Short mmCIF file of C-alpha atoms in Angstrom, two decimals:
data_model
loop_
_atom_site.label_atom_id
_atom_site.label_comp_id
_atom_site.label_asym_id
_atom_site.label_seq_id
_atom_site.Cartn_x
_atom_site.Cartn_y
_atom_site.Cartn_z
CA THR A 1 -0.22 -33.43 -42.59
CA MET A 2 1.76 -31.53 -40.33
CA THR A 3 0.61 -30.07 -36.86
CA THR A 4 1.05 -27.17 -35.71
CA GLU A 5 3.49 -28.26 -32.89
CA PHE A 6 6.48 -29.89 -35.84
CA VAL A 7 6.24 -26.57 -37.90
CA ILE A 8 7.38 -24.28 -34.81
CA ALA A 9 9.51 -27.41 -34.08
CA LEU A 10 10.81 -26.72 -37.18
CA PHE A 11 10.46 -23.23 -37.94
CA LEU A 12 13.34 -22.75 -34.01
CA LEU A 13 15.62 -25.37 -34.99
CA LEU A 14 15.89 -23.48 -38.91
CA GLN A 15 16.20 -20.01 -37.35
CA LEU A 16 19.41 -22.32 -34.85
CA ARG A 17 20.90 -22.94 -37.91
CA LEU A 18 20.75 -19.93 -39.29
CA HIS A 19 22.73 -18.45 -36.29
CA GLY A 20 24.25 -21.75 -35.74
CA GLN A 21 28.03 -20.13 -37.57
CA SER A 22 27.34 -16.51 -34.73
CA CYS A 23 26.25 -17.62 -31.51
CA PRO A 24 28.40 -18.60 -28.95
CA VAL A 25 30.01 -21.47 -27.68
CA ARG A 26 27.05 -22.84 -24.81
CA CYS A 27 24.47 -20.01 -25.55
CA GLN A 28 21.62 -19.69 -27.47
CA CYS A 29 20.88 -17.20 -29.86
CA PHE A 30 17.58 -17.00 -30.60
CA THR A 31 17.50 -13.73 -33.07
CA PRO A 32 20.64 -12.32 -34.07
CA ALA A 33 19.87 -9.86 -30.69
CA LYS A 34 19.81 -11.40 -28.47
CA VAL A 35 22.21 -13.78 -26.45
CA LEU A 36 22.14 -16.39 -23.78
CA CYS A 37 24.60 -18.37 -21.57
CA ALA A 38 23.37 -20.67 -18.90
CA ASP A 39 25.64 -23.43 -18.75
CA ASP A 40 27.25 -24.16 -15.67
CA ALA A 41 30.12 -25.37 -17.53
CA MET A 42 30.93 -21.91 -18.78
CA LYS A 43 33.97 -20.36 -16.54
CA SER A 44 34.64 -17.34 -18.70
CA VAL A 45 32.54 -14.58 -21.16
CA PRO A 46 32.04 -15.67 -24.33
CA VAL A 47 34.61 -14.13 -26.80
CA ASN A 48 33.19 -14.58 -29.91
CA ILE A 49 29.75 -11.85 -29.11
CA THR A 50 29.26 -10.40 -32.68
CA SER A 51 28.02 -6.98 -33.69
CA ALA A 52 24.92 -8.06 -34.10
CA VAL A 53 24.06 -8.45 -30.88
CA GLU A 54 22.48 -6.43 -28.33
CA GLU A 55 20.98 -8.14 -25.34
CA LEU A 56 22.93 -10.32 -23.38
CA THR A 57 21.88 -12.27 -19.92
CA ILE A 58 24.62 -15.00 -18.86
CA MET A 59 23.24 -16.59 -16.07
CA ALA A 60 24.01 -19.71 -13.16
CA THR A 61 27.49 -19.90 -15.19
CA SER A 62 30.74 -20.26 -14.07
CA VAL A 63 32.06 -17.23 -14.82
CA THR A 64 34.27 -15.73 -12.89
CA ARG A 65 35.74 -12.30 -14.41
CA ILE A 66 34.66 -10.21 -16.34
CA GLY A 67 38.48 -9.21 -18.01
CA PRO A 68 38.91 -5.45 -19.62
CA ASP A 69 38.70 -7.22 -23.61
CA ALA A 70 35.44 -9.07 -23.11
CA PHE A 71 33.22 -7.05 -25.03
CA GLU A 72 35.69 -5.20 -28.02
CA ASP A 73 34.17 -6.75 -30.49
CA SER A 74 30.26 -5.74 -29.59
CA PRO A 75 29.67 -2.13 -29.43
CA GLU A 76 26.06 -2.53 -30.52
CA ILE A 77 24.96 -4.29 -27.30
CA GLN A 78 22.54 -1.79 -25.54
CA LYS A 79 21.65 -4.39 -22.79
CA ILE A 80 24.34 -6.94 -20.06
CA THR A 81 22.98 -8.71 -17.57
CA PHE A 82 24.79 -11.08 -15.24
CA LEU A 83 22.64 -12.77 -12.65
CA ASN A 84 23.80 -16.29 -10.07
CA ASN A 85 27.05 -16.64 -11.70
CA PHE A 86 30.05 -16.44 -9.31
CA ILE A 87 32.04 -13.24 -10.46
CA VAL A 88 34.98 -11.75 -8.12
CA GLU A 89 36.06 -9.53 -10.39
CA VAL A 90 35.00 -6.72 -12.77
CA SER A 91 38.14 -5.16 -14.33
CA GLU A 92 38.61 -1.73 -15.08
CA GLY A 93 38.21 -0.56 -18.89
CA ALA A 94 35.87 -4.41 -19.21
CA PHE A 95 33.02 -1.39 -19.98
CA ASP A 96 35.51 0.86 -22.78
CA GLU A 97 33.41 -0.40 -25.87
CA LEU A 98 30.03 -0.14 -24.78
CA THR A 99 29.22 3.06 -25.03
CA LYS A 100 25.61 2.52 -26.12
CA LEU A 101 24.78 0.90 -23.34
CA GLN A 102 21.67 1.42 -21.41
CA GLU A 103 20.69 -1.55 -19.26
CA LEU A 104 23.52 -2.96 -16.80
CA GLU A 105 23.59 -5.64 -14.03
CA ILE A 106 25.90 -7.23 -12.36
CA SER A 107 23.26 -9.09 -9.68
CA GLY A 108 23.71 -12.39 -7.36
CA ASN A 109 27.44 -12.79 -6.75
CA ARG A 110 29.09 -14.26 -3.32
CA ASN A 111 32.60 -13.16 -3.35
CA LEU A 112 31.93 -10.13 -5.58
CA SER A 113 33.13 -7.79 -2.97
CA GLU A 114 34.77 -4.65 -4.92
CA ILE A 115 33.90 -3.22 -7.57
CA ARG A 116 36.78 -0.29 -9.22
CA THR A 117 36.33 3.25 -9.66
CA ASP A 118 37.03 3.64 -13.49
CA VAL A 119 35.01 0.31 -14.46
CA PHE A 120 31.55 2.15 -15.69
CA THR A 121 33.63 5.59 -16.47
CA SER A 122 32.25 4.96 -21.01
CA LEU A 123 28.93 4.89 -19.84
CA THR A 124 27.43 7.43 -20.35
CA ASN A 125 24.19 7.12 -21.98
CA LEU A 126 23.65 4.22 -19.53
CA LYS A 127 19.92 4.83 -17.79
CA LYS A 128 19.40 1.59 -15.60
CA LEU A 129 21.98 0.00 -13.68
CA PHE A 130 21.70 -3.26 -10.95
CA LEU A 131 24.18 -4.69 -8.40
CA ASN A 132 21.60 -6.69 -5.94
CA PHE A 133 22.63 -9.33 -3.71
CA ASN A 134 26.64 -8.49 -3.72
CA LYS A 135 29.12 -8.55 -1.02
CA PHE A 136 30.13 -4.70 -1.52
CA GLY A 137 30.94 -3.81 1.88
CA THR A 138 31.84 -0.48 1.01
CA LEU A 139 31.60 1.74 -1.92
CA ASP A 140 34.34 4.62 -2.93
CA THR A 141 33.63 7.98 -3.80
CA GLY A 142 33.40 8.87 -7.82
CA LEU A 143 32.21 5.81 -8.40
CA PHE A 144 29.04 6.44 -10.53
CA ASP A 145 30.50 9.98 -11.63
CA ASN A 146 30.70 9.10 -14.45
CA LEU A 147 26.74 8.23 -14.85
CA GLN A 148 24.26 10.96 -15.44
CA ASN A 149 21.88 9.65 -17.54
CA LEU A 150 21.73 6.67 -14.45
CA GLU A 151 18.01 7.10 -14.09
CA ILE A 152 17.64 4.04 -12.46
CA LEU A 153 20.25 2.47 -9.74
CA HIS A 154 19.80 -0.75 -7.05
CA LEU A 155 22.27 -1.44 -4.36
CA LYS A 156 19.18 -3.95 -2.47
CA GLY A 157 21.18 -7.37 -0.77
CA ASN A 158 24.49 -6.22 -0.37
CA LEU A 159 27.12 -5.58 3.36
CA LEU A 160 26.65 -1.73 2.82
CA SER A 161 27.13 -0.07 6.47
CA THR A 162 28.15 3.42 5.34
CA LEU A 163 28.55 5.45 1.84
CA PRO A 164 30.49 8.15 1.60
CA GLU A 165 28.48 12.02 1.80
CA ASP A 166 29.08 12.31 -2.00
CA LEU A 167 28.39 8.91 -3.82
CA PHE A 168 25.28 10.08 -5.61
CA HIS A 169 26.16 13.43 -5.98
CA GLN A 170 26.37 13.27 -9.54
CA LEU A 171 23.38 11.61 -10.31
CA HIS A 172 21.15 14.60 -11.61
CA GLN A 173 18.94 12.48 -13.80
CA LEU A 174 18.12 9.52 -11.19
CA HIS A 175 14.62 8.31 -10.41
CA VAL A 176 15.39 6.15 -8.13
CA LEU A 177 17.33 4.28 -5.90
CA ASP A 178 17.47 1.31 -3.81
CA LEU A 179 19.60 0.61 -1.35
CA SER A 180 17.21 -2.07 0.94
CA GLN A 181 18.46 -4.64 3.07
CA ASN A 182 22.35 -3.82 3.68
CA MET A 183 22.93 -2.61 7.11
CA ILE A 184 23.15 1.40 6.43
CA SER A 185 22.64 2.65 9.96
CA VAL A 186 23.33 6.49 9.62
CA VAL A 187 22.38 8.42 6.68
CA SER A 188 24.18 11.98 6.06
CA LYS A 189 22.31 14.72 5.46
CA ASP A 190 23.70 15.47 2.87
CA LEU A 191 23.49 11.84 1.03
CA PHE A 192 21.09 12.72 -1.02
CA CYS A 193 22.15 16.51 -2.45
CA GLY A 194 22.07 16.54 -5.99
CA LEU A 195 19.59 14.06 -6.54
CA THR A 196 16.89 17.03 -7.53
CA LYS A 197 15.06 14.84 -9.98
CA LEU A 198 15.20 11.35 -7.23
CA GLU A 199 11.23 10.13 -6.99
CA THR A 200 11.63 6.59 -5.26
CA LEU A 201 14.22 5.77 -2.48
CA PHE A 202 14.12 2.55 -0.95
CA LEU A 203 15.70 2.15 2.85
CA ASN A 204 13.91 -1.08 3.50
CA GLU A 205 15.87 -3.42 5.82
CA ASN A 206 18.30 -1.55 7.34
CA GLN A 207 19.87 -0.78 10.69
CA ILE A 208 18.59 3.28 11.05
CA VAL A 209 18.10 4.00 14.10
CA THR A 210 18.03 7.80 13.60
CA LEU A 211 16.61 10.06 11.25
CA GLN A 212 17.84 13.46 11.06
CA SER A 213 14.61 16.36 10.51
CA ASN A 214 16.75 17.38 7.28
CA VAL A 215 18.21 14.22 5.98
CA PHE A 216 15.43 14.83 2.68
CA SER A 217 15.47 18.49 2.57
CA ASN A 218 17.50 18.16 -1.48
CA VAL A 219 14.71 15.39 -2.54
CA VAL A 220 12.10 17.21 -3.94
CA ARG A 221 11.01 15.71 -5.82
CA LEU A 222 11.13 12.28 -4.36
CA GLN A 223 7.43 10.53 -4.88
CA GLU A 224 7.78 7.21 -2.61
CA LEU A 225 10.12 6.40 -0.18
CA SER A 226 9.70 2.92 2.07
CA LEU A 227 12.31 2.63 5.12
CA GLN A 228 10.39 -0.31 6.33
CA GLY A 229 12.12 -3.14 9.42
CA ASN A 230 15.35 -0.93 10.33
CA LYS A 231 14.87 0.67 13.78
CA ILE A 232 13.56 3.94 13.34
CA ALA A 233 11.75 4.52 16.94
CA ALA A 234 10.85 8.27 16.64
CA LEU A 235 10.72 10.89 13.53
CA PRO A 236 11.38 14.95 13.89
CA LYS A 237 7.92 16.51 13.20
CA ASP A 238 9.43 17.97 9.95
CA ILE A 239 11.16 15.83 8.34
CA PHE A 240 9.34 15.56 5.57
CA SER A 241 7.85 18.90 5.89
CA ASN A 242 10.06 19.43 2.14
CA LEU A 243 9.13 16.88 -0.06
CA GLY A 244 5.75 18.22 -1.20
CA GLY A 245 5.40 15.81 -3.63
CA LEU A 246 5.91 12.65 -1.51
CA LYS A 247 2.91 10.07 -2.77
CA GLU A 248 3.74 6.88 -0.85
CA LEU A 249 5.88 6.20 2.92
CA ASN A 250 6.28 2.81 4.30
CA LEU A 251 7.34 2.69 7.47
CA ARG A 252 6.42 -0.41 8.52
CA GLY A 253 8.04 -3.00 11.09
CA ASN A 254 10.03 -0.56 12.53
CA VAL A 255 9.85 0.06 16.88
CA LEU A 256 7.61 4.01 16.82
CA LYS A 257 5.93 4.39 19.59
CA GLU A 258 4.44 7.59 18.15
CA LEU A 259 3.30 9.67 16.28
CA ALA A 260 3.26 14.26 16.60
CA PRO A 261 0.60 15.92 14.13
CA GLY A 262 1.67 17.42 11.04
CA THR A 263 4.77 14.87 11.17
CA PHE A 264 2.71 13.71 7.10
CA HIS A 265 1.75 15.74 4.41
CA PRO A 266 -0.47 16.50 1.48
CA PRO A 267 -0.38 14.68 -1.34
CA LEU A 268 0.09 11.59 0.19
CA THR A 269 -1.54 8.86 -1.06
CA HIS A 270 -0.48 5.64 0.66
CA LEU A 271 0.53 5.66 4.65
CA ASN A 272 1.92 2.01 5.45
CA LEU A 273 2.40 2.45 9.91
CA GLU A 274 1.83 -1.54 10.10
CA GLN A 275 3.89 -3.23 12.67
CA ASN A 276 5.79 -0.70 15.12
CA GLN A 277 4.44 -0.47 18.55
CA LEU A 278 2.09 2.65 18.19
CA THR A 279 -0.09 2.80 21.33
CA LYS A 280 -2.20 5.67 21.12
CA LEU A 281 -3.51 8.08 18.05
CA SER A 282 -3.43 11.66 18.21
CA PRO A 283 -7.04 12.87 17.09
CA ALA A 284 -5.58 15.21 14.39
CA LEU A 285 -2.30 12.98 13.14
CA PHE A 286 -3.76 12.39 9.06
CA SER A 287 -6.35 15.37 9.87
CA GLN A 288 -4.22 17.38 6.44
CA LEU A 289 -3.89 13.83 4.57
CA SER A 290 -7.72 14.63 2.72
CA CYS A 291 -5.68 12.12 -0.01
CA LEU A 292 -5.42 10.01 1.19
CA THR A 293 -6.79 6.78 0.21
CA TYR A 294 -3.90 3.97 2.13
CA LEU A 295 -3.95 3.67 5.39
CA ASN A 296 -2.50 0.46 7.32
CA LEU A 297 -2.00 0.57 11.56
CA ALA A 298 -2.84 -3.06 11.65
CA LYS A 299 -0.22 -4.70 14.00
CA ASN A 300 0.32 -2.46 16.74
CA LYS A 301 -0.05 -1.77 20.52
CA LEU A 302 -3.23 0.94 20.12
CA ALA A 303 -6.05 0.20 22.76
CA ALA A 304 -8.66 3.22 21.63
CA VAL A 305 -9.09 4.70 18.28
CA PRO A 306 -10.39 8.63 18.67
CA GLU A 307 -13.35 9.78 17.41
CA GLU A 308 -11.99 12.07 15.07
CA ALA A 309 -9.12 9.77 13.96
CA PHE A 310 -10.16 9.62 11.20
CA GLN A 311 -12.11 12.62 10.19
CA ASN A 312 -11.37 13.83 6.09
CA LEU A 313 -10.08 11.28 4.67
CA THR A 314 -12.70 10.85 2.11
CA GLU A 315 -10.74 9.67 -0.46
CA LEU A 316 -9.55 6.98 2.03
CA ARG A 317 -9.99 3.70 0.52
CA PHE A 318 -8.38 0.64 2.94
CA LEU A 319 -8.11 1.77 6.08
CA SER A 320 -6.35 -1.75 8.71
CA LEU A 321 -6.46 -1.92 12.51
CA ALA A 322 -6.15 -4.87 12.29
CA ASP A 323 -3.84 -6.88 15.67
CA ASN A 324 -3.97 -4.59 18.21
CA GLN A 325 -6.00 -4.36 21.23
CA ILE A 326 -8.71 -2.46 20.24
CA ARG A 327 -11.55 -2.92 23.14
CA SER A 328 -14.41 -0.40 21.32
CA LEU A 329 -14.94 1.92 18.77
CA PRO A 330 -16.53 5.31 18.76
CA LYS A 331 -19.94 5.16 17.44
CA MET A 332 -18.74 7.95 14.58
CA VAL A 333 -15.11 7.31 14.41
CA PHE A 334 -15.52 5.53 10.65
CA GLN A 335 -18.63 8.58 9.16
CA ASP A 336 -15.95 10.52 6.52
CA LEU A 337 -15.23 6.61 5.11
CA THR A 338 -17.51 6.90 2.62
CA ASN A 339 -14.70 5.97 -0.31
CA VAL A 340 -13.70 2.73 2.32
CA ASN A 341 -14.15 -1.16 0.60
CA LYS A 342 -11.23 -2.89 2.62
CA LEU A 343 -11.65 -2.60 6.46
CA TYR A 344 -10.40 -4.42 8.40
CA LEU A 345 -10.63 -5.39 12.38
CA GLN A 346 -9.36 -8.39 12.25
CA LYS A 347 -7.52 -9.96 16.04
CA ASN A 348 -8.22 -6.96 17.97
CA ASN A 349 -10.75 -7.06 21.31
CA LEU A 350 -13.59 -5.86 19.99
CA SER A 351 -16.54 -6.55 22.52
CA SER A 352 -19.08 -4.72 20.97
CA LEU A 353 -20.52 -3.45 18.32
CA ASP A 354 -22.12 0.34 17.77
CA LEU A 355 -25.46 0.13 14.91
CA GLU A 356 -24.31 3.52 13.90
CA LEU A 357 -20.38 2.22 13.99
CA PHE A 358 -21.10 1.28 9.33
CA GLN A 359 -23.92 3.51 9.05
CA ASN A 360 -21.74 5.25 6.15
CA LEU A 361 -19.56 2.65 4.59
CA THR A 362 -22.43 2.31 2.02
CA ASN A 363 -18.73 0.54 -0.56
CA LEU A 364 -17.78 -2.16 1.89
CA GLU A 365 -16.46 -4.68 -0.19
CA HIS A 366 -14.31 -6.42 2.72
CA LEU A 367 -15.12 -6.17 6.43
CA GLY A 368 -12.80 -8.18 8.61
CA LEU A 369 -14.30 -9.15 11.81
CA PHE A 370 -12.87 -12.08 13.21
CA GLN A 371 -10.15 -13.40 16.19
CA ASN A 372 -12.01 -10.60 18.61
CA LYS A 373 -14.46 -10.88 21.59
CA LEU A 374 -18.12 -10.69 20.31
CA ARG A 375 -20.71 -12.07 21.37
CA THR A 376 -23.60 -10.41 20.32
CA VAL A 377 -24.10 -8.01 16.55
CA PRO A 378 -26.71 -5.56 16.55
CA GLU A 379 -29.68 -5.88 14.14
CA GLY A 380 -29.30 -4.16 11.59
CA LEU A 381 -25.17 -3.79 11.65
CA PHE A 382 -24.14 -3.94 8.18
CA ASP A 383 -27.64 -3.05 6.38
CA ALA A 384 -26.98 0.00 5.25
CA VAL A 385 -23.88 -1.53 2.99
CA ILE A 386 -25.18 -2.24 -0.49
CA ILE A 387 -23.16 -5.09 -0.66
CA LEU A 388 -20.01 -7.01 0.97
CA PRO A 389 -18.95 -9.91 -0.08
CA PHE A 390 -16.69 -10.88 2.18
CA LEU A 391 -17.60 -11.09 5.80
CA SER A 392 -15.88 -12.39 8.30
CA LEU A 393 -16.62 -13.19 11.75
CA HIS A 394 -15.06 -16.37 12.85
CA ASP A 395 -13.75 -17.28 16.23
CA ASN A 396 -15.22 -15.04 18.18
CA PRO A 397 -17.39 -16.26 21.80
CA TRP A 398 -20.80 -15.56 20.19
CA THR A 399 -23.86 -16.18 22.68
CA CYS A 400 -25.93 -17.73 20.40
CA ASP A 401 -30.05 -17.09 21.85
CA CYS A 402 -32.96 -14.84 20.72
CA ASN A 403 -30.12 -11.55 20.49
CA LEU A 404 -28.07 -13.59 17.47
CA LEU A 405 -31.06 -14.00 14.86
CA TYR A 406 -29.21 -11.44 12.56
CA LEU A 407 -26.87 -13.25 12.26
CA TYR A 408 -28.34 -16.01 11.95
CA ARG A 409 -30.09 -14.53 8.87
CA LEU A 410 -27.18 -13.13 8.04
CA ILE A 411 -25.75 -16.32 7.34
CA GLN A 412 -27.83 -18.63 5.72
CA TYR A 413 -30.22 -15.89 3.71
CA SER A 414 -28.35 -13.57 3.10
CA THR A 415 -25.86 -13.13 -0.46
CA TYR A 416 -22.61 -11.85 2.05
CA SER A 417 -19.56 -14.77 1.09
CA ILE A 418 -19.15 -15.44 5.13
CA GLN A 419 -15.33 -16.68 5.50
CA HIS A 420 -15.16 -19.53 7.21
CA SER A 421 -18.96 -19.66 8.38
CA GLY A 422 -18.23 -23.10 9.38
CA ARG A 423 -15.56 -21.84 12.32
CA ILE A 424 -18.44 -19.37 13.52
CA TYR A 425 -19.24 -21.60 16.49
CA CYS A 426 -21.68 -20.63 20.12
CA GLN A 427 -19.27 -19.63 23.41
CA SER A 428 -23.49 -19.90 25.46
CA PRO A 429 -25.50 -21.05 26.18
CA GLU A 430 -23.80 -24.57 27.62
CA PRO A 431 -26.27 -27.35 25.06
CA LEU A 432 -25.20 -24.91 22.17
CA LYS A 433 -21.52 -24.26 23.16
CA GLY A 434 -19.12 -25.51 21.08
CA GLN A 435 -21.81 -25.84 17.42
CA SER A 436 -22.10 -23.83 14.35
CA LEU A 437 -24.09 -21.67 13.91
CA VAL A 438 -24.48 -21.96 10.54
CA PHE A 439 -25.96 -25.87 11.39
CA LEU A 440 -28.68 -24.47 14.60
CA ARG A 441 -32.18 -24.41 13.88
CA GLN A 442 -33.55 -21.18 14.42
CA GLU A 443 -36.30 -22.04 17.32
CA GLN A 444 -32.55 -23.09 19.04
CA LEU A 445 -31.94 -19.05 19.37
CA VAL A 446 -33.82 -18.87 22.62
CA CYS A 447 -33.90 -15.91 25.20
CA PRO A 448 -34.56 -17.48 29.06
CA ALA A 449 -37.80 -15.93 29.51
CA GLN A 450 -37.75 -13.50 33.08
CA ASN A 451 -40.11 -13.30 35.66
CA PHE A 452 -41.51 -16.95 35.49
CA THR A 453 -40.83 -20.41 36.76
CA THR A 454 -41.13 -23.32 34.55
CA CYS A 455 -41.44 -27.20 35.56
CA ILE A 456 -41.74 -30.17 32.60
CA ARG A 457 -42.02 -32.91 35.12
CA ASP A 458 -42.08 -36.51 33.39
CA LEU A 459 -44.61 -38.02 34.78
CA SER A 460 -43.05 -41.96 33.77
CA SER A 461 -40.39 -41.38 36.09
CA SER A 462 -42.82 -40.33 39.25
CA GLN A 463 -46.77 -40.23 39.46
CA ARG A 464 -47.07 -37.87 42.60
CA ARG A 465 -48.52 -35.07 42.06
CA PRO A 466 -47.41 -32.08 44.50
CA GLN A 467 -49.57 -31.37 47.91
CA ALA A 468 -52.20 -28.59 47.78
CA GLY A 469 -50.06 -24.93 48.47
CA LYS A 470 -47.24 -26.63 48.00
CA ASP A 471 -45.04 -24.26 45.46
CA ILE A 472 -43.46 -26.08 42.30
CA SER A 473 -40.40 -25.17 43.15
CA GLU A 474 -40.00 -27.33 45.74
CA ILE A 475 -39.73 -29.82 42.18
CA SER A 476 -36.77 -31.44 42.86
CA GLU A 477 -33.19 -31.15 40.06
CA ALA A 478 -33.43 -35.02 39.79
CA GLN A 479 -36.56 -34.81 38.02
CA ILE A 480 -36.52 -31.55 35.77
CA PHE A 481 -32.87 -33.32 35.15
CA GLU A 482 -35.21 -36.56 33.91
CA SER A 483 -37.58 -35.00 32.32
CA GLN A 484 -34.79 -32.74 29.73
CA LYS A 485 -33.90 -35.54 28.58
CA ASP A 486 -36.97 -37.39 27.62
CA THR A 487 -38.01 -34.01 26.25
CA ARG A 488 -34.05 -34.01 24.68
CA GLN A 489 -34.23 -30.70 23.36
CA CYS A 490 -36.87 -27.63 24.15
CA ALA A 491 -36.34 -23.92 24.52
CA LEU A 492 -38.43 -21.08 26.23
CA SER A 493 -38.76 -17.69 24.84
CA GLU A 494 -40.78 -14.64 25.63
CA GLY A 495 -42.12 -11.99 23.42
CA ASN A 496 -45.00 -9.82 23.89
CA GLY A 497 -45.93 -11.11 26.58
CA VAL A 498 -45.99 -14.08 25.55
CA ILE A 499 -44.42 -17.68 26.54
CA TYR A 500 -43.29 -20.08 24.80
CA ILE A 501 -41.82 -23.68 25.06
CA LYS A 502 -40.78 -25.32 22.05
CA CYS A 503 -39.34 -28.90 22.20
CA SER A 504 -38.35 -31.34 20.02
CA ILE A 505 -38.52 -35.05 20.14
CA SER A 506 -38.01 -38.39 19.13
CA LYS A 507 -40.79 -40.09 21.31
CA CYS A 508 -43.85 -39.12 22.65
CA PRO A 509 -43.39 -38.80 26.12
CA LYS A 510 -45.38 -38.18 29.17
CA VAL A 511 -44.83 -35.19 30.51
CA LYS A 512 -46.78 -32.38 32.34
CA VAL A 513 -45.83 -29.46 31.92
CA GLU A 514 -47.15 -26.81 34.76
#
């Protein structure tokens, strides 16, 4: 009986034989319509591509040129991908026969620095064009003028520093434009004129320093805008005022120091301000963003957060204030965030948390509090949270005394998943310093009693009793130290007027307690 693997192998072999005569040399054709050429010995575009081919991929070959007659026998091709080859030239007329072509990619050619103006003239039905990670320093005016049905254009990872003002003016159907990872420093106010259907614009990792207030005034349908990784230090207050459909805005990795109220407008749902230089937040900065679901303020220089900062953000699901310099949080700062399920406060300078801080966060699922300066947490801090499967508290200077019993029980008995629980170390008291809270016994978490004197004496080392009238405090520290060595672990606590002494010993020493 033939195995399933053998049947499949036989079927593929038969397919290869059936199409062997029409398949170009050094290529693979598992169907008549799809051809893959991935042989580094290939130095030119295959010449025997039949009219049945609809998709052609040429990748990781030694092809250096796309000639004017490369596809004259293949008018039915709808998708062509040139990826990671050595192309240095694309001839005029190379795609003239491909009137049905809908998607074209020429990416990853380290020596391709120029595309002639007439190369795309015949591609009137083209919808997707990818020209990523080549070496284009400039693009000529008119290069895209005939691509009036183009919907997606990627020019990512080139050496573009300036762009002609009218380069995109004829792309009336364009939805997505990616200009990321170039060297653009100036964005002309008319660059996007005519892009009335543009919905997504990426300008990541360029060298943009300033933005004029009307630079986006013509892209009224823009829904996603990314300016990540530039050098923007300030934003005009009305720069996004015409973008009535903007939902996602990424400003991560710039040098913004301050933002004025009214900078952001509804219906924004995603706002990323991570890794800037913000030192303060205006109380009304986000007040209009009632649709916001994602807000990232991590890796800034915030020392405080106004109590009104997140007012009315009832739809927010994700909030990160991680990696700032926040020392304390107002107890009602999160009161409106009833739908937040991810809250990150790690890597700050928080030394205490108010009991009411999380009382309205009933849907919280992830809470990061590690690498702060927390010594204890108030009893019942997390009680309002219905389910908190991921809680991180490690790398804080915890004081392991009776005030930490709430956290101790939470770790030992709750259903919460405490991240890196073994790294919740005691900073004090001295006998417990460096020990993990996870491995302590509950009776070790005690608070020193106040306003009374105790002495534990080892009668085996000294049988002398204090003379009548002698204060017990006069007994030498050496005697006390010796007795403590014998009793190993003794803990003293006080509650409701009752004093408790608990000792763990390995033998029965002669001990007198006064």
